[in-house]
Amino acid sequence: MMLMDISFLCECGEQIEETIDVPMPNFAAEKNKDSGVENFDQICCKSCNTQHEVYVVNTFDRADCSVNYGGTDVNYGMPYFSESDEDELA
């Protein structure tokens, strides 16, 4: 599993910053369009307890993230391995 840092603004005005799990692409796929693997998660705002639906898809060449089915602007970075995962790969 990989990780991704995301941030977005809750409707209550609270800035939410979280690190979420990102699935590995399907390396058995022959084409990029077939390599996508999806993950759904929920993030709860600590200020107002609103549940936010998080969707992430990872392919060979990119990862995309949306919050609340695209209804919330979200900033996100590239997926990365945690330091412990990097140690296992070495």
Tab-separated table of N, CA, C and O in Angstrom:
chain	number	residue	atom	x	y	z
A	1	MET	N	0.849	-1.175	0.000
A	1	MET	CA	0.000	0.000	0.000
A	1	MET	C	0.895	1.239	0.000
A	1	MET	O	1.944	1.263	0.621
A	2	MET	N	0.455	2.229	-0.705
A	2	MET	CA	1.163	3.499	-0.771
A	2	MET	C	0.364	4.531	0.022
A	2	MET	O	-0.752	4.251	0.459
A	3	LEU	N	0.926	5.721	0.172
A	3	LEU	CA	0.279	6.801	0.911
A	3	LEU	C	0.173	8.034	0.032
A	3	LEU	O	0.933	8.205	-0.922
A	4	MET	N	-0.794	8.905	0.379
A	4	MET	CA	-0.966	10.172	-0.331
A	4	MET	C	-1.406	11.217	0.682
A	4	MET	O	-2.285	10.950	1.506
A	5	ASP	N	-0.799	12.396	0.619
A	5	ASP	CA	-1.207	13.509	1.473
A	5	ASP	C	-2.289	14.301	0.749
A	5	ASP	O	-2.114	14.666	-0.418
A	6	ILE	N	-3.401	14.542	1.457
A	6	ILE	CA	-4.484	15.333	0.877
A	6	ILE	C	-4.871	16.440	1.852
A	6	ILE	O	-4.651	16.329	3.051
A	7	SER	N	-5.457	17.501	1.312
A	7	SER	CA	-5.999	18.573	2.145
A	7	SER	C	-7.200	19.176	1.443
A	7	SER	O	-7.254	19.247	0.214
A	8	PHE	N	-8.166	19.574	2.251
A	8	PHE	CA	-9.366	20.217	1.725
A	8	PHE	C	-10.040	20.983	2.838
A	8	PHE	O	-9.744	20.799	4.021
A	9	LEU	N	-10.965	21.842	2.470
A	9	LEU	CA	-11.681	22.686	3.409
A	9	LEU	C	-13.053	22.084	3.673
A	9	LEU	O	-13.828	21.855	2.744
A	10	CYS	N	-13.340	21.814	4.949
A	10	CYS	CA	-14.665	21.308	5.333
A	10	CYS	C	-15.679	22.443	5.190
A	10	CYS	O	-15.324	23.625	5.246
A	11	GLU	N	-16.932	22.090	5.058
A	11	GLU	CA	-17.976	23.112	4.941
A	11	GLU	C	-18.084	23.988	6.185
A	11	GLU	O	-18.593	25.101	6.120
A	12	CYS	N	-17.559	23.505	7.334
A	12	CYS	CA	-17.579	24.313	8.564
A	12	CYS	C	-16.420	25.312	8.600
A	12	CYS	O	-16.351	26.143	9.507
A	13	GLY	N	-15.495	25.233	7.627
A	13	GLY	CA	-14.361	26.137	7.562
A	13	GLY	C	-13.063	25.537	8.072
A	13	GLY	O	-12.008	26.160	7.963
A	14	GLU	N	-13.116	24.333	8.629
A	14	GLU	CA	-11.925	23.659	9.147
A	14	GLU	C	-11.074	23.117	7.995
A	14	GLU	O	-11.586	22.460	7.083
A	15	GLN	N	-9.774	23.400	8.011
A	15	GLN	CA	-8.844	22.850	7.031
A	15	GLN	C	-8.490	21.432	7.468
A	15	GLN	O	-8.016	21.218	8.577
A	16	ILE	N	-8.740	20.463	6.608
A	16	ILE	CA	-8.462	19.060	6.917
A	16	ILE	C	-7.238	18.634	6.135
A	16	ILE	O	-7.171	18.822	4.914
A	17	GLU	N	-6.262	18.069	6.839
A	17	GLU	CA	-5.054	17.533	6.220
A	17	GLU	C	-4.876	16.109	6.718
A	17	GLU	O	-4.801	15.879	7.921
A	18	GLU	N	-4.851	15.160	5.802
A	18	GLU	CA	-4.763	13.744	6.161
A	18	GLU	C	-3.818	13.025	5.211
A	18	GLU	O	-3.586	13.464	4.080
A	19	THR	N	-3.319	11.910	5.664
A	19	THR	CA	-2.574	10.985	4.827
A	19	THR	C	-3.445	9.749	4.653
A	19	THR	O	-3.899	9.173	5.638
A	20	ILE	N	-3.728	9.401	3.401
A	20	ILE	CA	-4.630	8.281	3.122
A	20	ILE	C	-3.881	7.140	2.447
A	20	ILE	O	-2.817	7.347	1.858
A	21	ASP	N	-4.452	5.950	2.529
A	21	ASP	CA	-3.907	4.787	1.838
A	21	ASP	C	-4.274	4.845	0.360
A	21	ASP	O	-5.395	5.213	0.002
A	22	VAL	N	-3.319	4.473	-0.474
A	22	VAL	CA	-3.520	4.430	-1.920
A	22	VAL	C	-3.150	3.028	-2.390
A	22	VAL	O	-2.064	2.539	-2.080
A	23	PRO	N	-4.029	2.369	-3.131
A	23	PRO	CA	-3.701	1.026	-3.608
A	23	PRO	C	-2.615	1.071	-4.684
A	23	PRO	O	-2.457	2.068	-5.387
A	24	MET	N	-1.893	-0.014	-4.780
A	24	MET	CA	-0.907	-0.153	-5.853
A	24	MET	C	-1.658	-0.359	-7.168
A	24	MET	O	-2.733	-0.961	-7.180
A	25	PRO	N	-1.109	0.135	-8.289
A	25	PRO	CA	-1.754	-0.140	-9.575
A	25	PRO	C	-1.766	-1.646	-9.854
A	25	PRO	O	-1.005	-2.405	-9.259
A	26	ASN	N	-2.606	-2.043	-10.772
A	26	ASN	CA	-2.674	-3.446	-11.185
A	26	ASN	C	-1.523	-3.713	-12.152
A	26	ASN	O	-1.615	-3.438	-13.339
A	27	PHE	N	-0.431	-4.277	-11.628
A	27	PHE	CA	0.751	-4.502	-12.458
A	27	PHE	C	0.566	-5.657	-13.436
A	27	PHE	O	1.393	-5.851	-14.319
A	28	ALA	N	-0.511	-6.404	-13.313
A	28	ALA	CA	-0.794	-7.477	-14.265
A	28	ALA	C	-1.462	-6.943	-15.531
A	28	ALA	O	-1.558	-7.658	-16.524
A	29	ALA	N	-1.899	-5.698	-15.495
A	29	ALA	CA	-2.567	-5.106	-16.658
A	29	ALA	C	-1.563	-4.847	-17.776
A	29	ALA	O	-0.415	-4.500	-17.532
A	30	GLU	N	-2.025	-5.014	-19.002
A	30	GLU	CA	-1.167	-4.766	-20.153
A	30	GLU	C	-1.221	-3.310	-20.613
A	30	GLU	O	-0.293	-2.816	-21.220
A	31	LYS	N	-2.333	-2.630	-20.329
A	31	LYS	CA	-2.505	-1.244	-20.746
A	31	LYS	C	-2.771	-0.367	-19.532
A	31	LYS	O	-3.355	-0.810	-18.546
A	32	ASN	N	-2.375	0.894	-19.655
A	32	ASN	CA	-2.576	1.835	-18.557
A	32	ASN	C	-4.046	1.926	-18.157
A	32	ASN	O	-4.364	1.954	-16.969
A	33	LYS	N	-4.943	1.965	-19.138
A	33	LYS	CA	-6.362	2.117	-18.835
A	33	LYS	C	-6.902	0.956	-18.003
A	33	LYS	O	-7.918	1.091	-17.339
A	34	ASP	N	-6.222	-0.185	-18.027
A	34	ASP	CA	-6.652	-1.345	-17.257
A	34	ASP	C	-5.928	-1.462	-15.916
A	34	ASP	O	-6.207	-2.379	-15.143
A	35	SER	N	-5.001	-0.554	-15.625
A	35	SER	CA	-4.183	-0.673	-14.424
A	35	SER	C	-4.786	0.006	-13.197
A	35	SER	O	-4.248	-0.101	-12.107
A	36	GLY	N	-5.897	0.709	-13.369
A	36	GLY	CA	-6.480	1.464	-12.268
A	36	GLY	C	-7.027	0.584	-11.152
A	36	GLY	O	-7.719	-0.392	-11.395
A	37	VAL	N	-6.677	0.949	-9.924
A	37	VAL	CA	-7.210	0.289	-8.735
A	37	VAL	C	-7.789	1.384	-7.842
A	37	VAL	O	-7.150	2.403	-7.592
A	38	GLU	N	-9.018	1.164	-7.376
A	38	GLU	CA	-9.747	2.175	-6.612
A	38	GLU	C	-9.739	1.865	-5.124
A	38	GLU	O	-9.628	0.710	-4.716
A	39	ASN	N	-9.899	2.934	-4.337
A	39	ASN	CA	-10.046	2.795	-2.895
A	39	ASN	C	-11.008	3.877	-2.404
A	39	ASN	O	-10.926	5.019	-2.846
A	40	PHE	N	-11.907	3.501	-1.533
A	40	PHE	CA	-12.844	4.434	-0.915
A	40	PHE	C	-12.520	4.531	0.567
A	40	PHE	O	-12.144	3.536	1.191
A	41	ASP	N	-12.655	5.720	1.120
A	41	ASP	CA	-12.372	5.936	2.536
A	41	ASP	C	-13.267	7.057	3.041
A	41	ASP	O	-13.943	7.720	2.247
A	42	GLN	N	-13.281	7.239	4.344
A	42	GLN	CA	-14.012	8.344	4.948
A	42	GLN	C	-13.083	9.079	5.892
A	42	GLN	O	-12.282	8.468	6.594
A	43	ILE	N	-13.205	10.400	5.887
A	43	ILE	CA	-12.463	11.244	6.812
A	43	ILE	C	-13.481	12.075	7.567
A	43	ILE	O	-14.360	12.687	6.970
A	44	CYS	N	-13.342	12.075	8.881
A	44	CYS	CA	-14.263	12.812	9.736
A	44	CYS	C	-13.614	14.127	10.160
A	44	CYS	O	-12.479	14.141	10.639
A	45	CYS	N	-14.342	15.229	9.992
A	45	CYS	CA	-13.870	16.528	10.438
A	45	CYS	C	-13.878	16.545	11.971
A	45	CYS	O	-14.897	16.231	12.597
A	46	LYS	N	-12.740	16.897	12.555
A	46	LYS	CA	-12.637	16.919	14.015
A	46	LYS	C	-13.396	18.081	14.626
A	46	LYS	O	-13.714	18.065	15.808
A	47	SER	N	-13.723	19.077	13.825
A	47	SER	CA	-14.415	20.253	14.327
A	47	SER	C	-15.934	20.065	14.377
A	47	SER	O	-16.568	20.372	15.378
A	48	CYS	N	-16.525	19.519	13.277
A	48	CYS	CA	-17.988	19.422	13.201
A	48	CYS	C	-18.503	17.990	13.050
A	48	CYS	O	-19.696	17.769	12.943
A	49	ASN	N	-17.587	17.010	13.001
A	49	ASN	CA	-17.927	15.584	12.865
A	49	ASN	C	-18.590	15.215	11.543
A	49	ASN	O	-19.218	14.165	11.442
A	50	THR	N	-18.456	16.047	10.523
A	50	THR	CA	-18.980	15.713	9.199
A	50	THR	C	-18.111	14.627	8.573
A	50	THR	O	-16.883	14.713	8.610
A	51	GLN	N	-18.742	13.607	8.009
A	51	GLN	CA	-18.031	12.543	7.307
A	51	GLN	C	-17.842	12.957	5.851
A	51	GLN	O	-18.801	13.330	5.178
A	52	HIS	N	-16.624	12.874	5.374
A	52	HIS	CA	-16.304	13.193	3.983
A	52	HIS	C	-15.906	11.910	3.265
A	52	HIS	O	-15.063	11.159	3.752
A	53	GLU	N	-16.508	11.671	2.111
A	53	GLU	CA	-16.212	10.501	1.301
A	53	GLU	C	-14.987	10.787	0.435
A	53	GLU	O	-14.963	11.776	-0.303
A	54	VAL	N	-13.982	9.927	0.529
A	54	VAL	CA	-12.747	10.100	-0.231
A	54	VAL	C	-12.615	8.930	-1.202
A	54	VAL	O	-12.783	7.774	-0.817
A	55	TYR	N	-12.333	9.260	-2.445
A	55	TYR	CA	-12.157	8.254	-3.502
A	55	TYR	C	-10.798	8.485	-4.145
A	55	TYR	O	-10.446	9.618	-4.477
A	56	VAL	N	-10.026	7.415	-4.286
A	56	VAL	CA	-8.723	7.530	-4.941
A	56	VAL	C	-8.566	6.382	-5.931
A	56	VAL	O	-9.015	5.264	-5.676
A	57	VAL	N	-7.996	6.685	-7.085
A	57	VAL	CA	-7.687	5.660	-8.085
A	57	VAL	C	-6.226	5.842	-8.491
A	57	VAL	O	-5.763	6.969	-8.675
A	58	ASN	N	-5.508	4.735	-8.576
A	58	ASN	CA	-4.092	4.771	-8.919
A	58	ASN	C	-3.856	3.902	-10.149
A	58	ASN	O	-4.321	2.768	-10.216
A	59	THR	N	-3.157	4.470	-11.141
A	59	THR	CA	-2.811	3.741	-12.367
A	59	THR	C	-1.296	3.768	-12.526
A	59	THR	O	-0.582	4.307	-11.688
A	60	PHE	N	-0.822	3.188	-13.635
A	60	PHE	CA	0.616	3.184	-13.898
A	60	PHE	C	1.213	4.585	-13.883
A	60	PHE	O	2.307	4.793	-13.396
A	61	ASP	N	0.506	5.556	-14.454
A	61	ASP	CA	1.122	6.867	-14.649
A	61	ASP	C	0.555	8.002	-13.814
A	61	ASP	O	1.099	9.097	-13.828
A	62	ARG	N	-0.528	7.769	-13.052
A	62	ARG	CA	-1.067	8.862	-12.252
A	62	ARG	C	-2.033	8.356	-11.197
A	62	ARG	O	-2.536	7.243	-11.291
A	63	ALA	N	-2.270	9.191	-10.230
A	63	ALA	CA	-3.279	8.921	-9.203
A	63	ALA	C	-4.203	10.126	-9.135
A	63	ALA	O	-3.766	11.269	-9.297
A	64	ASP	N	-5.486	9.870	-8.927
A	64	ASP	CA	-6.476	10.932	-8.788
A	64	ASP	C	-7.222	10.741	-7.476
A	64	ASP	O	-7.457	9.604	-7.042
A	65	CYS	N	-7.620	11.853	-6.886
A	65	CYS	CA	-8.357	11.813	-5.622
A	65	CYS	C	-9.521	12.785	-5.708
A	65	CYS	O	-9.388	13.879	-6.263
A	66	SER	N	-10.659	12.374	-5.173
A	66	SER	CA	-11.798	13.289	-5.075
A	66	SER	C	-12.425	13.143	-3.695
A	66	SER	O	-12.322	12.099	-3.055
A	67	VAL	N	-13.050	14.213	-3.249
A	67	VAL	CA	-13.710	14.233	-1.946
A	67	VAL	C	-15.169	14.601	-2.168
A	67	VAL	O	-15.476	15.513	-2.939
A	68	ASN	N	-16.051	13.864	-1.503
A	68	ASN	CA	-17.498	14.091	-1.607
A	68	ASN	C	-17.968	14.045	-3.060
A	68	ASN	O	-18.683	14.919	-3.524
A	69	TYR	N	-17.499	13.011	-3.768
A	69	TYR	CA	-17.914	12.750	-5.147
A	69	TYR	C	-17.621	13.921	-6.071
A	69	TYR	O	-18.380	14.227	-6.975
A	70	GLY	N	-16.502	14.613	-5.806
A	70	GLY	CA	-16.088	15.738	-6.636
A	70	GLY	C	-16.685	17.060	-6.210
A	70	GLY	O	-16.392	18.090	-6.806
A	71	GLY	N	-17.496	17.055	-5.176
A	71	GLY	CA	-18.154	18.280	-4.725
A	71	GLY	C	-17.294	19.167	-3.841
A	71	GLY	O	-17.703	20.273	-3.495
A	72	THR	N	-16.109	18.705	-3.471
A	72	THR	CA	-15.203	19.471	-2.613
A	72	THR	C	-13.851	19.584	-3.306
A	72	THR	O	-13.317	18.588	-3.784
A	73	ASP	N	-13.314	20.798	-3.381
A	73	ASP	CA	-11.975	20.984	-3.947
A	73	ASP	C	-10.958	20.320	-3.032
A	73	ASP	O	-10.996	20.513	-1.809
A	74	VAL	N	-10.068	19.538	-3.611
A	74	VAL	CA	-9.065	18.823	-2.820
A	74	VAL	C	-7.689	19.016	-3.443
A	74	VAL	O	-7.546	19.037	-4.668
A	75	ASN	N	-6.692	19.211	-2.603
A	75	ASN	CA	-5.291	19.257	-3.032
A	75	ASN	C	-4.661	17.934	-2.628
A	75	ASN	O	-4.873	17.464	-1.509
A	76	TYR	N	-3.892	17.348	-3.532
A	76	TYR	CA	-3.254	16.079	-3.209
A	76	TYR	C	-1.928	15.958	-3.944
A	76	TYR	O	-1.716	16.553	-4.988
A	77	GLY	N	-1.044	15.175	-3.336
A	77	GLY	CA	0.272	14.954	-3.918
A	77	GLY	C	0.350	13.597	-4.583
A	77	GLY	O	-0.631	12.854	-4.661
A	78	MET	N	1.531	13.269	-5.039
A	78	MET	CA	1.766	11.967	-5.659
A	78	MET	C	1.834	10.890	-4.579
A	78	MET	O	2.300	11.149	-3.473
A	79	PRO	N	1.405	9.671	-4.888
A	79	PRO	CA	1.539	8.578	-3.926
A	79	PRO	C	3.012	8.295	-3.630
A	79	PRO	O	3.878	8.492	-4.480
A	80	TYR	N	3.259	7.842	-2.417
A	80	TYR	CA	4.626	7.526	-2.011
A	80	TYR	C	4.604	6.356	-1.037
A	80	TYR	O	3.572	6.032	-0.457
A	81	PHE	N	5.753	5.733	-0.880
A	81	PHE	CA	5.906	4.650	0.084
A	81	PHE	C	6.311	5.236	1.428
A	81	PHE	O	7.074	6.208	1.476
A	82	SER	N	5.832	4.645	2.517
A	82	SER	CA	6.270	5.069	3.837
A	82	SER	C	7.735	4.665	4.002
A	82	SER	O	8.252	3.827	3.255
A	83	GLU	N	8.422	5.256	4.965
A	83	GLU	CA	9.832	4.936	5.174
A	83	GLU	C	10.025	3.467	5.495
A	83	GLU	O	10.983	2.848	5.054
A	84	SER	N	9.098	2.865	6.239
A	84	SER	CA	9.229	1.436	6.572
A	84	SER	C	9.080	0.576	5.321
A	84	SER	O	9.757	-0.440	5.179
A	85	ASP	N	8.213	0.970	4.390
A	85	ASP	CA	8.067	0.236	3.129
A	85	ASP	C	9.329	0.360	2.289
A	85	ASP	O	9.747	-0.586	1.638
A	86	GLU	N	9.944	1.545	2.281
A	86	GLU	CA	11.175	1.738	1.519
A	86	GLU	C	12.287	0.844	2.052
A	86	GLU	O	13.072	0.298	1.296
A	87	ASP	N	12.352	0.683	3.377
A	87	ASP	CA	13.371	-0.183	3.975
A	87	ASP	C	13.183	-1.634	3.525
A	87	ASP	O	14.148	-2.347	3.273
A	88	GLU	N	11.931	-2.072	3.409
A	88	GLU	CA	11.652	-3.444	2.980
A	88	GLU	C	12.017	-3.662	1.527
A	88	GLU	O	12.369	-4.757	1.121
A	89	LEU	N	11.908	-2.616	0.690
A	89	LEU	CA	12.214	-2.727	-0.730
A	89	LEU	C	13.715	-2.775	-0.997
A	89	LEU	O	14.148	-3.263	-2.028
A	90	ALA	N	14.495	-2.236	-0.064
A	90	ALA	CA	15.964	-2.169	-0.277
A	90	ALA	C	16.640	-3.511	-0.107
A	90	ALA	O	16.181	-4.446	0.371
